[in-house]
Short mmCIF file of C-alpha atoms in Angstrom, two decimals:
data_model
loop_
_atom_site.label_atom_id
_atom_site.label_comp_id
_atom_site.label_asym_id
_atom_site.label_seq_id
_atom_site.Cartn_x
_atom_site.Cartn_y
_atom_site.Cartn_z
CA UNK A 1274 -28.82 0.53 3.13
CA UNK A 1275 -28.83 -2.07 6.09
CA UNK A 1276 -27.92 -1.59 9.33
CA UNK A 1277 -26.14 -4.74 10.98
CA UNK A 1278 -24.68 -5.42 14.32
CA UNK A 1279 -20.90 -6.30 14.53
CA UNK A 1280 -20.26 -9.37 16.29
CA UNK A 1281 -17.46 -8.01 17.99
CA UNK A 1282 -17.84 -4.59 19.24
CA UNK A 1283 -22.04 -5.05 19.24
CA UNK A 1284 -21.87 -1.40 17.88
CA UNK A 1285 -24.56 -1.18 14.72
CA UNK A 1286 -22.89 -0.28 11.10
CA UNK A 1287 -24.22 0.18 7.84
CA UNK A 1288 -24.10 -1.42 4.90
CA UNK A 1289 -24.05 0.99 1.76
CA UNK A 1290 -25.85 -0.11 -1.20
CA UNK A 1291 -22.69 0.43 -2.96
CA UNK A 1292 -20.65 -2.32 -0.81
CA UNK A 1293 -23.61 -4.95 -1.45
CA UNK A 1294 -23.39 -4.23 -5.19
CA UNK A 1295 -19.76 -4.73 -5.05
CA UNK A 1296 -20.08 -8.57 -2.81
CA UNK A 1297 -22.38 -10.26 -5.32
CA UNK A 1298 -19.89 -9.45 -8.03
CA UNK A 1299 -17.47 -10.90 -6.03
CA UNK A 1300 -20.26 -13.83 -5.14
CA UNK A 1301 -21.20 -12.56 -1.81
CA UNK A 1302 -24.04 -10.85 -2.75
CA UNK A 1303 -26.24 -13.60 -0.40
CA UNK A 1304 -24.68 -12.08 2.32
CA UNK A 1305 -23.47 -9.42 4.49
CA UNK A 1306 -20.24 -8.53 6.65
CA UNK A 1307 -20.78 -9.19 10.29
CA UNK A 1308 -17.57 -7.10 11.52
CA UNK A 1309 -17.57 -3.19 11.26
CA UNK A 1310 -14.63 -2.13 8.68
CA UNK A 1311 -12.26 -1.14 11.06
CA UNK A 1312 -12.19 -4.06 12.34
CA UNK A 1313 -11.32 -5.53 8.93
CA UNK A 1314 -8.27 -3.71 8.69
CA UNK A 1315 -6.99 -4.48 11.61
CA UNK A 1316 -7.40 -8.06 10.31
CA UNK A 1317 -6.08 -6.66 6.79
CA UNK A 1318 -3.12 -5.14 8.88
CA UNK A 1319 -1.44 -8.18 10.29
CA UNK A 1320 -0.50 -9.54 6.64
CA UNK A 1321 1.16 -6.21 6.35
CA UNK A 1322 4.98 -6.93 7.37
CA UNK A 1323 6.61 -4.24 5.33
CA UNK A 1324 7.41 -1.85 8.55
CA UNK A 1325 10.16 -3.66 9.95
CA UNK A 1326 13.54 -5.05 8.43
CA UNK A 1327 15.31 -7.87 9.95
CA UNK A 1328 18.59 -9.15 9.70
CA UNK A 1329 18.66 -13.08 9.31
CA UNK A 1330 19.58 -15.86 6.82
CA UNK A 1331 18.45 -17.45 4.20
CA UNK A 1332 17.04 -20.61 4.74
CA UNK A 1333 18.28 -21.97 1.42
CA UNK A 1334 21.41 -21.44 1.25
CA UNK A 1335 22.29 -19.82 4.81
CA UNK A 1336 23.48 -16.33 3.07
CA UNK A 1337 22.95 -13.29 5.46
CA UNK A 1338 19.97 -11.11 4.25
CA UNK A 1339 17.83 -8.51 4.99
CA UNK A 1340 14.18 -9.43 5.14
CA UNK A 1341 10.70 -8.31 6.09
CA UNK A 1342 10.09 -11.76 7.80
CA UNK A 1343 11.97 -11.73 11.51
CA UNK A 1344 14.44 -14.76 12.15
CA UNK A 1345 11.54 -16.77 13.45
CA UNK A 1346 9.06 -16.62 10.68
CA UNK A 1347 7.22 -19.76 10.33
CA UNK A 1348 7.60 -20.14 6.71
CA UNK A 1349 11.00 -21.02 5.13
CA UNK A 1350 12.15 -17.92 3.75
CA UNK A 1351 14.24 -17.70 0.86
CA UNK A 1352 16.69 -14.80 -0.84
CA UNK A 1353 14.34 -13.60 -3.59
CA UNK A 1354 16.69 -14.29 -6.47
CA UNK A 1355 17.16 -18.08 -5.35
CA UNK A 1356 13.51 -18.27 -4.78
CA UNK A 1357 12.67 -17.49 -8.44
CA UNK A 1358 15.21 -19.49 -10.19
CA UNK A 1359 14.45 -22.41 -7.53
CA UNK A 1360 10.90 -21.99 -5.74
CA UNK A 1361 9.56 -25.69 -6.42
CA UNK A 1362 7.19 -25.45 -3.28
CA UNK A 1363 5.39 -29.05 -1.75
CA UNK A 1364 1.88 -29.97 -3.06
CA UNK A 1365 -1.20 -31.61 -1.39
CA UNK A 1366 -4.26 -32.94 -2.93
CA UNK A 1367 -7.39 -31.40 -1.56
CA UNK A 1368 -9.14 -34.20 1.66
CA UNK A 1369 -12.41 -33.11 1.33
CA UNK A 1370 -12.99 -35.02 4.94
CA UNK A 1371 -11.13 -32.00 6.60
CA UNK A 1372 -11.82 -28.05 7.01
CA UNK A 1373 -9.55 -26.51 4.41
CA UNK A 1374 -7.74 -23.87 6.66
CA UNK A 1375 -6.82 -26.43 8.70
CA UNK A 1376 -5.19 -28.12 5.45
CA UNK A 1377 -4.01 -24.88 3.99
CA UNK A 1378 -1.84 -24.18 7.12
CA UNK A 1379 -0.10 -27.60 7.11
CA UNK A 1380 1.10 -27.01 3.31
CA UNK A 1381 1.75 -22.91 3.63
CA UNK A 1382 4.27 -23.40 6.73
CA UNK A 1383 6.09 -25.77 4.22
CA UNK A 1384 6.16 -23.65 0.94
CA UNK A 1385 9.49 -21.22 1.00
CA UNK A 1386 8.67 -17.32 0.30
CA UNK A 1387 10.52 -14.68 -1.04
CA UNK A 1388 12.46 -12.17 1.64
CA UNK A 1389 11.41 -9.57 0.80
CA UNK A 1390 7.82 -7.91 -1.58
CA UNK A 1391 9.55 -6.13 -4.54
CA UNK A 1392 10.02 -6.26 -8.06
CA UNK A 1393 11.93 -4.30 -11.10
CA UNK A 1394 14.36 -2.66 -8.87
CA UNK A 1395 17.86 -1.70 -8.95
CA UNK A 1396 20.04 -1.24 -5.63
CA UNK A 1397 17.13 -1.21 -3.64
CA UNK A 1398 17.87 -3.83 -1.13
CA UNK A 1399 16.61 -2.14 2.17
CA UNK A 1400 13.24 -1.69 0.83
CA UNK A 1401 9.97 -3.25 1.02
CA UNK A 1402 6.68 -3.01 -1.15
CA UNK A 1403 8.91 -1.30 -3.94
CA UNK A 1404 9.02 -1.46 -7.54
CA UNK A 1405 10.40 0.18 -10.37
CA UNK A 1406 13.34 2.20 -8.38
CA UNK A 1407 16.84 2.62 -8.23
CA UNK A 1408 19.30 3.59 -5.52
CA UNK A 1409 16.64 3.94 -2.97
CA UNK A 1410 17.03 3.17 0.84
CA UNK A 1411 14.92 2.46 3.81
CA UNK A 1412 11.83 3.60 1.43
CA UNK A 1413 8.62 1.62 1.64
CA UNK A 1414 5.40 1.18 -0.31
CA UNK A 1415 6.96 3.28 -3.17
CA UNK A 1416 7.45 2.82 -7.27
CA UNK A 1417 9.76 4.79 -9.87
CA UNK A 1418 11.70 6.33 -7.33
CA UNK A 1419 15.67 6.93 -8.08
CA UNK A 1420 18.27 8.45 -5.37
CA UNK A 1421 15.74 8.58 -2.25
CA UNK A 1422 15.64 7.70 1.05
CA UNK A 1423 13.42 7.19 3.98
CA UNK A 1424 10.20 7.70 1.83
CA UNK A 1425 6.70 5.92 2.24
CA UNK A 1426 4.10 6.38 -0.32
CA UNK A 1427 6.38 7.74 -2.70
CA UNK A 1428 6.29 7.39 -6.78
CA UNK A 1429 8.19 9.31 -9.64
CA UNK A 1430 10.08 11.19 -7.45
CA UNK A 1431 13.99 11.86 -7.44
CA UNK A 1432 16.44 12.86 -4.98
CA UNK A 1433 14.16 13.16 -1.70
CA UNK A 1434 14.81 11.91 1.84
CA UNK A 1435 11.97 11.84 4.61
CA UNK A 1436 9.07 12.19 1.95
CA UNK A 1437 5.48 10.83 2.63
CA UNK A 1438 2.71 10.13 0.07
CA UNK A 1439 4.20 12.64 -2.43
CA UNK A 1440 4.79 12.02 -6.63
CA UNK A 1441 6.71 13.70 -8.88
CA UNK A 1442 9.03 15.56 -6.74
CA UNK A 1443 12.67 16.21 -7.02
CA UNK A 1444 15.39 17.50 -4.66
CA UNK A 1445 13.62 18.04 -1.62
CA UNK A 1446 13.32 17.03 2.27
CA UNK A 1447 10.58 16.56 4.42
CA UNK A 1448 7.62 16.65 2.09
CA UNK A 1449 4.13 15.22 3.08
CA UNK A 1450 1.70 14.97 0.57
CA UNK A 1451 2.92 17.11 -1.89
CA UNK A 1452 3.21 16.86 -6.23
CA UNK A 1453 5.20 18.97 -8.76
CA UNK A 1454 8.10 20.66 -6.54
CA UNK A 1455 11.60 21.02 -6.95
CA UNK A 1456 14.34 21.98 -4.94
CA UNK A 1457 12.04 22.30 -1.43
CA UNK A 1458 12.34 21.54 2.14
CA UNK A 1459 9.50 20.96 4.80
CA UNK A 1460 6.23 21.31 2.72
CA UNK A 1461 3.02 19.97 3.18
CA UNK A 1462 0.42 19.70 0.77
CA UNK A 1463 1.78 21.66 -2.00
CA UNK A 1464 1.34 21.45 -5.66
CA UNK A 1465 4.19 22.93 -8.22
CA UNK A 1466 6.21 24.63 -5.80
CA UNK A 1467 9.80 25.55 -6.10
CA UNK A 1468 12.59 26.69 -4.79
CA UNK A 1469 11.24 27.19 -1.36
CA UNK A 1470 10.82 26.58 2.46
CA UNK A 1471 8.87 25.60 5.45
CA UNK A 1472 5.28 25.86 3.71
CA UNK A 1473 1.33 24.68 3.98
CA UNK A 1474 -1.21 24.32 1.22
CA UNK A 1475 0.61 26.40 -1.48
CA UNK A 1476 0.27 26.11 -5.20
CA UNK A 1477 2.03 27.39 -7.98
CA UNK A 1478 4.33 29.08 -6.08
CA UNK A 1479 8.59 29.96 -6.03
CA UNK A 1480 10.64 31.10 -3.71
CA UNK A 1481 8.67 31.32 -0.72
CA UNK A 1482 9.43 30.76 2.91
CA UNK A 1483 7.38 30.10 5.59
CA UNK A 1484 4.22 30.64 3.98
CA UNK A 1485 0.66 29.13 3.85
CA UNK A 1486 -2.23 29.11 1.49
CA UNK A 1487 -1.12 30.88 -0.84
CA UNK A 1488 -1.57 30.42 -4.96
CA UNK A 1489 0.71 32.30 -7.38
CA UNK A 1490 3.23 33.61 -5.83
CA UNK A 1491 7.33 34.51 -5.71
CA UNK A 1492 9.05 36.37 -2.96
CA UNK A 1493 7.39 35.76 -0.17
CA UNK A 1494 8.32 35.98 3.48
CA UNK A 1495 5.49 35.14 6.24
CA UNK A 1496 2.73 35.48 3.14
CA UNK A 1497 4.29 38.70 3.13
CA UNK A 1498 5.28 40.25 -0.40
CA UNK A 1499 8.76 41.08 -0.62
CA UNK A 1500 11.21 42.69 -3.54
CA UNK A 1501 13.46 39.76 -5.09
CA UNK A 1502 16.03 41.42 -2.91
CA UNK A 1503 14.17 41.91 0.06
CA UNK A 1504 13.31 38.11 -0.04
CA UNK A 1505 16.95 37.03 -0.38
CA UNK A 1506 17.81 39.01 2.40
CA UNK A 1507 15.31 37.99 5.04
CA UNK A 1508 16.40 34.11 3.42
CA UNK A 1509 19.74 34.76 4.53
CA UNK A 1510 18.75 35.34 7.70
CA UNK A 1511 17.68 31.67 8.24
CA UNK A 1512 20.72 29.34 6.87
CA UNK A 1513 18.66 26.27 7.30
CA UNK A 1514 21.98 24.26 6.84
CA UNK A 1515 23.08 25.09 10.43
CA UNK A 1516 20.87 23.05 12.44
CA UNK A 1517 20.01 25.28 15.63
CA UNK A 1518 18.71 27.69 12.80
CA UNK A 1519 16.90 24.59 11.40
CA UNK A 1520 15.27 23.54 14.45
CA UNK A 1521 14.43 27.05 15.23
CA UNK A 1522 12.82 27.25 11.69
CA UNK A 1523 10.14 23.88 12.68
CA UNK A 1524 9.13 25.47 15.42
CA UNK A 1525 8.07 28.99 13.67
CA UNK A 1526 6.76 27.08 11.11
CA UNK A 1527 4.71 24.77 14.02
CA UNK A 1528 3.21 27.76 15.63
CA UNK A 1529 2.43 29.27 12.34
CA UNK A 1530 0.59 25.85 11.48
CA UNK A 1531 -1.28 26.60 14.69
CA UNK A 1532 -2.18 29.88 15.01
CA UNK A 1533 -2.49 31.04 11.00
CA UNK A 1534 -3.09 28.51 8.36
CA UNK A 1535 -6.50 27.77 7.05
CA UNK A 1536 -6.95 23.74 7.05
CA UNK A 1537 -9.13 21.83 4.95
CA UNK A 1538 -11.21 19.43 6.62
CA UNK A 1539 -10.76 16.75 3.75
CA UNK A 1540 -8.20 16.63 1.17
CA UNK A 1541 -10.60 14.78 -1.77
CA UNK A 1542 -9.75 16.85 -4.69
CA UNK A 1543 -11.29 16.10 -8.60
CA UNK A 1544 -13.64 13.18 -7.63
CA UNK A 1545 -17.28 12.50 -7.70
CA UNK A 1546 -19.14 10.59 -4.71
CA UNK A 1547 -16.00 10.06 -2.56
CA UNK A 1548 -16.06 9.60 1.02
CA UNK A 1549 -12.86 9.14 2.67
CA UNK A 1550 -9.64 10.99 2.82
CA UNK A 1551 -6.56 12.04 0.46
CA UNK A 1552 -8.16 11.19 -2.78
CA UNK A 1553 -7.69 12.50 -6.04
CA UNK A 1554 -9.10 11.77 -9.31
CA UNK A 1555 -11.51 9.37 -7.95
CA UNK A 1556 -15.80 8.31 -8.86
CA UNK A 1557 -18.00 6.46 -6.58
CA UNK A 1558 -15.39 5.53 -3.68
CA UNK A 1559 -16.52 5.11 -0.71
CA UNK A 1560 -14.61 4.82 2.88
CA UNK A 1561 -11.06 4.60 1.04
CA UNK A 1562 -8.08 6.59 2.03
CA UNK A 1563 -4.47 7.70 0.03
CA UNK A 1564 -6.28 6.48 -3.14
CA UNK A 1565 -5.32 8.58 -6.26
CA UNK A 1566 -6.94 7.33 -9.51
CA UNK A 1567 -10.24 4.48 -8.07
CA UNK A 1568 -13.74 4.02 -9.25
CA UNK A 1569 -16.11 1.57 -7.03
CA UNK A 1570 -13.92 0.82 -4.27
CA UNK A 1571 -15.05 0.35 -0.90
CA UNK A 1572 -13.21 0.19 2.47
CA UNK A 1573 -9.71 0.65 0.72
CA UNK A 1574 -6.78 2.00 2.57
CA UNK A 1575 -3.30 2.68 0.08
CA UNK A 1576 -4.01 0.82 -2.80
CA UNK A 1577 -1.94 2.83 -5.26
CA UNK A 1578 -3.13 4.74 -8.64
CA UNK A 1579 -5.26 3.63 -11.32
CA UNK A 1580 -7.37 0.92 -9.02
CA UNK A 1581 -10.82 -0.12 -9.88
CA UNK A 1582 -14.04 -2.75 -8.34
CA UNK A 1583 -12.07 -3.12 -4.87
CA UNK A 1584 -13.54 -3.85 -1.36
CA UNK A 1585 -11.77 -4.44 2.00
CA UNK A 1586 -8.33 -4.03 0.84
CA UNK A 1587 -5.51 -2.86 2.34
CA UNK A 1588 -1.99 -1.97 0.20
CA UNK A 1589 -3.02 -2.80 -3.56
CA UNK A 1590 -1.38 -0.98 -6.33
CA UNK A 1591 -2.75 -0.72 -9.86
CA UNK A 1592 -5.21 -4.00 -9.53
CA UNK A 1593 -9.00 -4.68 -10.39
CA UNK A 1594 -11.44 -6.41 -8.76
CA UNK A 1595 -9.65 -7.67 -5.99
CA UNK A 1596 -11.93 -8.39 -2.52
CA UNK A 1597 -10.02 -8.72 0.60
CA UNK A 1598 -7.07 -8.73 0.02
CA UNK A 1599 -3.21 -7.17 1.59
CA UNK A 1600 -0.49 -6.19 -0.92
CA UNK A 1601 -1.96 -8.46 -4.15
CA UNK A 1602 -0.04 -5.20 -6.88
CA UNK A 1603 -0.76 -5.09 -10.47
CA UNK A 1604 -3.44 -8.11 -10.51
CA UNK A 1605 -6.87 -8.60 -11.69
CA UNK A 1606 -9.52 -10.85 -9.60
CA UNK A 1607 -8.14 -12.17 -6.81
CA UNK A 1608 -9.66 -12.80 -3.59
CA UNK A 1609 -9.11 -13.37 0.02
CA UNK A 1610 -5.38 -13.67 -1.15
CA UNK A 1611 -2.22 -11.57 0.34
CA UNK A 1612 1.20 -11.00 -1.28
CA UNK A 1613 0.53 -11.38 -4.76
CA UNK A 1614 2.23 -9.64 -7.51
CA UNK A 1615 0.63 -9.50 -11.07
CA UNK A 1616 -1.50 -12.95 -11.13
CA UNK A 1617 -4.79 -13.03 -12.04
CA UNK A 1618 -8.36 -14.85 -11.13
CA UNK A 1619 -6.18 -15.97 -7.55
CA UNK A 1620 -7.97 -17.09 -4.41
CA UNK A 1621 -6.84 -18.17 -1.08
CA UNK A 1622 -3.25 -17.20 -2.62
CA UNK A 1623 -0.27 -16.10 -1.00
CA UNK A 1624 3.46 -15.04 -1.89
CA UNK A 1625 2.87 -15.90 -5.59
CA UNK A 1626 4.11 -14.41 -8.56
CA UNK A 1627 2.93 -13.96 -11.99
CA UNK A 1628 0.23 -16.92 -11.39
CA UNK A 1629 -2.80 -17.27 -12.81
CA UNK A 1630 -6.14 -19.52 -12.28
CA UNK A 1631 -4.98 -20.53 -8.73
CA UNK A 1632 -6.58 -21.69 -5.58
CA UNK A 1633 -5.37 -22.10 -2.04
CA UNK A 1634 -1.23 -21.88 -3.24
CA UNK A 1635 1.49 -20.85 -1.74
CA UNK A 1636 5.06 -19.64 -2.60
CA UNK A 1637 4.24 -19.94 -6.38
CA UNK A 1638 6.05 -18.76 -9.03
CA UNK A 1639 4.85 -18.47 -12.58
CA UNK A 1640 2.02 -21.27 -12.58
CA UNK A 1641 -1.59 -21.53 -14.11
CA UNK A 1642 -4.58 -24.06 -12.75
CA UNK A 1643 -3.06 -24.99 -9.68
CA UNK A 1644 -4.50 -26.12 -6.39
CA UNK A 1645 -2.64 -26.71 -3.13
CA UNK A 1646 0.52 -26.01 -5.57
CA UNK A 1647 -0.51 -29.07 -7.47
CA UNK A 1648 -0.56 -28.73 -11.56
CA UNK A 1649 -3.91 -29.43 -13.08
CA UNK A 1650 -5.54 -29.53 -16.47
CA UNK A 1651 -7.64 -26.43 -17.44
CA UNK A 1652 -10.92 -28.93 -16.83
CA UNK A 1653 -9.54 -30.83 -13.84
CA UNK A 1654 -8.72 -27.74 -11.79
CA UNK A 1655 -12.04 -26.00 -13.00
CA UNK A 1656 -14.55 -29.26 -11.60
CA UNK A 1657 -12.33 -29.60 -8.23
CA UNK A 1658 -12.26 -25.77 -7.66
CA UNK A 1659 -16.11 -26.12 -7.75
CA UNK A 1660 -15.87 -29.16 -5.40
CA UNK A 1661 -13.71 -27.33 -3.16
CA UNK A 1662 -15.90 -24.58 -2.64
CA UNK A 1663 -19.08 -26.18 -2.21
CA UNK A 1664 -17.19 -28.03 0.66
CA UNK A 1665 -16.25 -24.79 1.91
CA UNK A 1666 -19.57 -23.44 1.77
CA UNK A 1667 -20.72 -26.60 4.01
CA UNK A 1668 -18.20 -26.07 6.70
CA UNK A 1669 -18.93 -22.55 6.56
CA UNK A 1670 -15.28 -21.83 5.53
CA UNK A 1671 -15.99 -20.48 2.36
CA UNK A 1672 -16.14 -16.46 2.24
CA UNK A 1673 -14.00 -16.26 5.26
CA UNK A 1674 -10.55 -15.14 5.70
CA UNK A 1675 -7.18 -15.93 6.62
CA UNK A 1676 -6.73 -16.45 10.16
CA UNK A 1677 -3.88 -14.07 11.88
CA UNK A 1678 -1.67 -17.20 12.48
CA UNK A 1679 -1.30 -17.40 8.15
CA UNK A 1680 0.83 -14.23 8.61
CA UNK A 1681 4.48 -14.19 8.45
#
C-alpha cells in the first residue's frame, strides 16, 4: 500500500493495493489519487441533483413541469418525452489548440437535457433516479416499486410510505433497512417480519410489538412471550391509528433503542473482504456503502445491486467497470461521465441515453462513435479519440474530472 498526502486537507491516506489494481484497468495505473476519498464524493455529490424538485417550464415548448434542474439551470432543459422524440443536440469538432474542458463547457451549456433521470415508469412523475415503478410519489433512487410514497433506496417493494433502503416489502410504514415484511410499521433492520410493530434487528418473526433482537418468534410484547390472547390484548392497548398513542409509541420505542437493544457495529452481512457499511452479498469491496450484490469496487457509495470493477462512484445501479462516475445505471465502461443510462464504453459523457462508443457528448440520445455530439465512422472516431487524449494528457487534462460548474 502507499501512503500519499492529499493536496487539500495535507492529511496522509492510503492507497490499497486493491484501488491501484483497479486504476490501471481503467488506464491509471501510472498514477495515484492526490485527494483523500471523501473528498471525492463531495466532488461526486454535486452532480447528484435528485434531492430537490422544482417547478419550472420546459424550455422547448414552455409546458409547466416538474424537474430536478431549478428554473435557472444552465443547460436548456427539456420535458423528457420531447427530449427523446426531438433531442438533436449542437456539435463541435475537437480544436486541439484549446484545453478541452474549456471546449466541453461551451458545447454542454448548449445541448438540451432531459427533466428529470428516470426510465420504464408508469405515473411516476414526482420522482427522480427511478425506474421500473408505477404509481409512486416523492420516491427517489428506487426501481420496481408500485403504490409507494416518500421512499429512498427502495426496490420490489409495494404499498409503503416513508421507507429507506428496504426491498421486497409490502404494506408497511416507516421501514429502514429492512427485507421480506408484510403488513409492518416502524422497523429497522428486519428480515421476514410480519404483521408487527415498532421493532429493531428481528428476523423471522410475526406479530410482535416493540421488540428487539429477537429470531423466531410470535406473540411478543417488550421481547416478552405472551399467549395469542395475551398479545392481542396488550396490542389493543396501543391503537397506533390515533396519533397521541402513535407518538407515545416512538418514544417507548426510542428509549427502548437506547437503553435495551444490542447494536451491531457494522451491518456487512454474507460477504468476503468488505470494508464499509450496509453490504450484503458482496467479495473484495472495499470503502463502499448501501452496496448489495459488488465484487472489486472501491470508494462506492449507493450504486445499486449486482455492480462489479467500480471505483469512486457515487449512485450507479447494476453497471460494470465504471470509474468516477454519478448516476451512469445499467452501463458497462464508462468513465469520468455523470447521468448516463445504459450506454456503454462512454467517457466525458453526460445526460445520454442508450449511447455507445462516445467521448466528451452531451444530451445524447441513442448514438454510437460520437465526439462533441458529432457522428463519426467506427475508424474516424477511434484515431481522433486517440488524438484527443494524448492532447489531454499534454495539458494535463486527461484523468481529471468534471469541474463543479458542469453540474446542473
Amino acid at each position: 500500500m502507499d501512503q500519499v498526502t492529499c493536496a487539500i486537507s495535507g492529511e496522509t491516506f492510503t492507497v490499497s493495493a486493491l484501488e491501484k489494481r483497479l486504476r490501471a484497468k481503467f488506464g491509471f495505473g501510472e498514477s495515484l489519487p492526490t485527494i483523500k476519498a471523501k473528498y471525492r464524493f463531495r466532488e461526486l455529490g454535486v452532480f447528484w441533483p435528485n434531492w430537490n424538485l422544482h417547478p419550472r417550464k420546459c424550455d422547448k415548448t414552455g409546458k409547466n413541469i416538474i424537474s430536478i434542474f431549478r428554473p435557472d439551470c444552465p443547460y436548456p432543459v427539456w420535458d423528457k418525452d420531447v427530449w427523446v422524440k426531438e433531442a438533436n443536440p449542437p456539435q463541435a469538432d475537437f480544436d486541439v489548440s484549446r484545453p478541452f474542458f474549456d471546449q466541453a463547457w461551451e458545447l454542454f451549456q448548449r445541448c438540451p437535457i432531459p427533466h428529470v433521470f428516470q426510465s420504464h415508469n408508469e405515473n411516476c412523475e414526482y420522482t427522480d433516479d427511478f425506474y421500473h415503478s408505477k404509481n409512486c410519489y416523492l420516491c427517489h433512487s428506487c426501481n420496481t416499486l408500485e403504490d409507494c410514497r416518500y421512499c429512498y433506496l427502495g426496490t420490489q417493494s409495494k404499498d409503503v410510505q416513508f421507507c429507506i433502503y428496504s426491498q421486497k416489502c409490502e404494506l408497511g410504514s416507516d421501514i429502514i433497512h429492512c427485507r421480506d415484511c408484510f403488513e409492518v410499521i416502524y422497523v429497522m433492520y428486519c428480515r421476514n417480519v410480519q404483521s408487527s410493530a415498532f421493532l429493531y434487528d428481528c428476523r423471522s418473526c410475526r406479530d410482535c410489538m416493540f421488540c428487539f433482537n429477537l429470531r423466531n418468534k410470535q406473540y411478543c410484547f417488550g421481547n416478552q412471550q405472551l399467549t395469542k390472547e395475551q398479545y392481542e390484548s396488550k396490542k389493543k392497548e396501543w391503537n397506533l391509528s390515533h396519533r397521541e398513542t402513535f407518538e407515545k409509541a416512538k418514544g417507548f420505542f426510542r428509549e427502548m433503542m437506547k437503553t435495551k437493544a444490542w447494536h451491531r457495529a457494522l451491518h456487512i452481512d454474507q460477504s468476503e473482504n468488505a470494508t464499509g457499511n450496509y453490504m450484503t452479498h458482496c467479495k473484495n469491496c472495499e470503502d463502499c456503502f448501501i452496496s448489495p450484490h459488488h465484487e472489486d469496487c472501491v470508494h462506492d457509495f449507493t450504486s445499486g445491486p449486482h455492480a462489479k470493477t467500480i471505483l469512486d462512484t457515487l449512485g450507479s445501479i447494476g453497471s460494470e467497470l465504471l470509474y468516477y462516475c454519478v448516476m451512469v445505471v445499467y452501463s458497462y465502461d464508462c468513465r469520468f461521465s455523470f447521468e448516463l443510462n445504459e450506454c456503454k464504453m462512454c467517457d466525458y459523457c453526460a445526460y445520454c441515453f442508450y449511447c455507445e462508443d462516445c467521448f466528451g457528448c452531451c444530451g445524447l440520445f441513442k448514438k454510437k462513435y460520437c465526439i462533441f455530439n458529432k457522428q463519426y465512422s467506427k475508424e474516424e472516431y477511434e484515431s481522433l479519440k486517440a488524438k484527443i487524449i494524448e492532447h489531454m494528457e499534454r495539458t494535463e487534462e486527461w484523468g481529471e474530472r468534471f469541474s463543479g460548474s458542469f453540474c446542473a
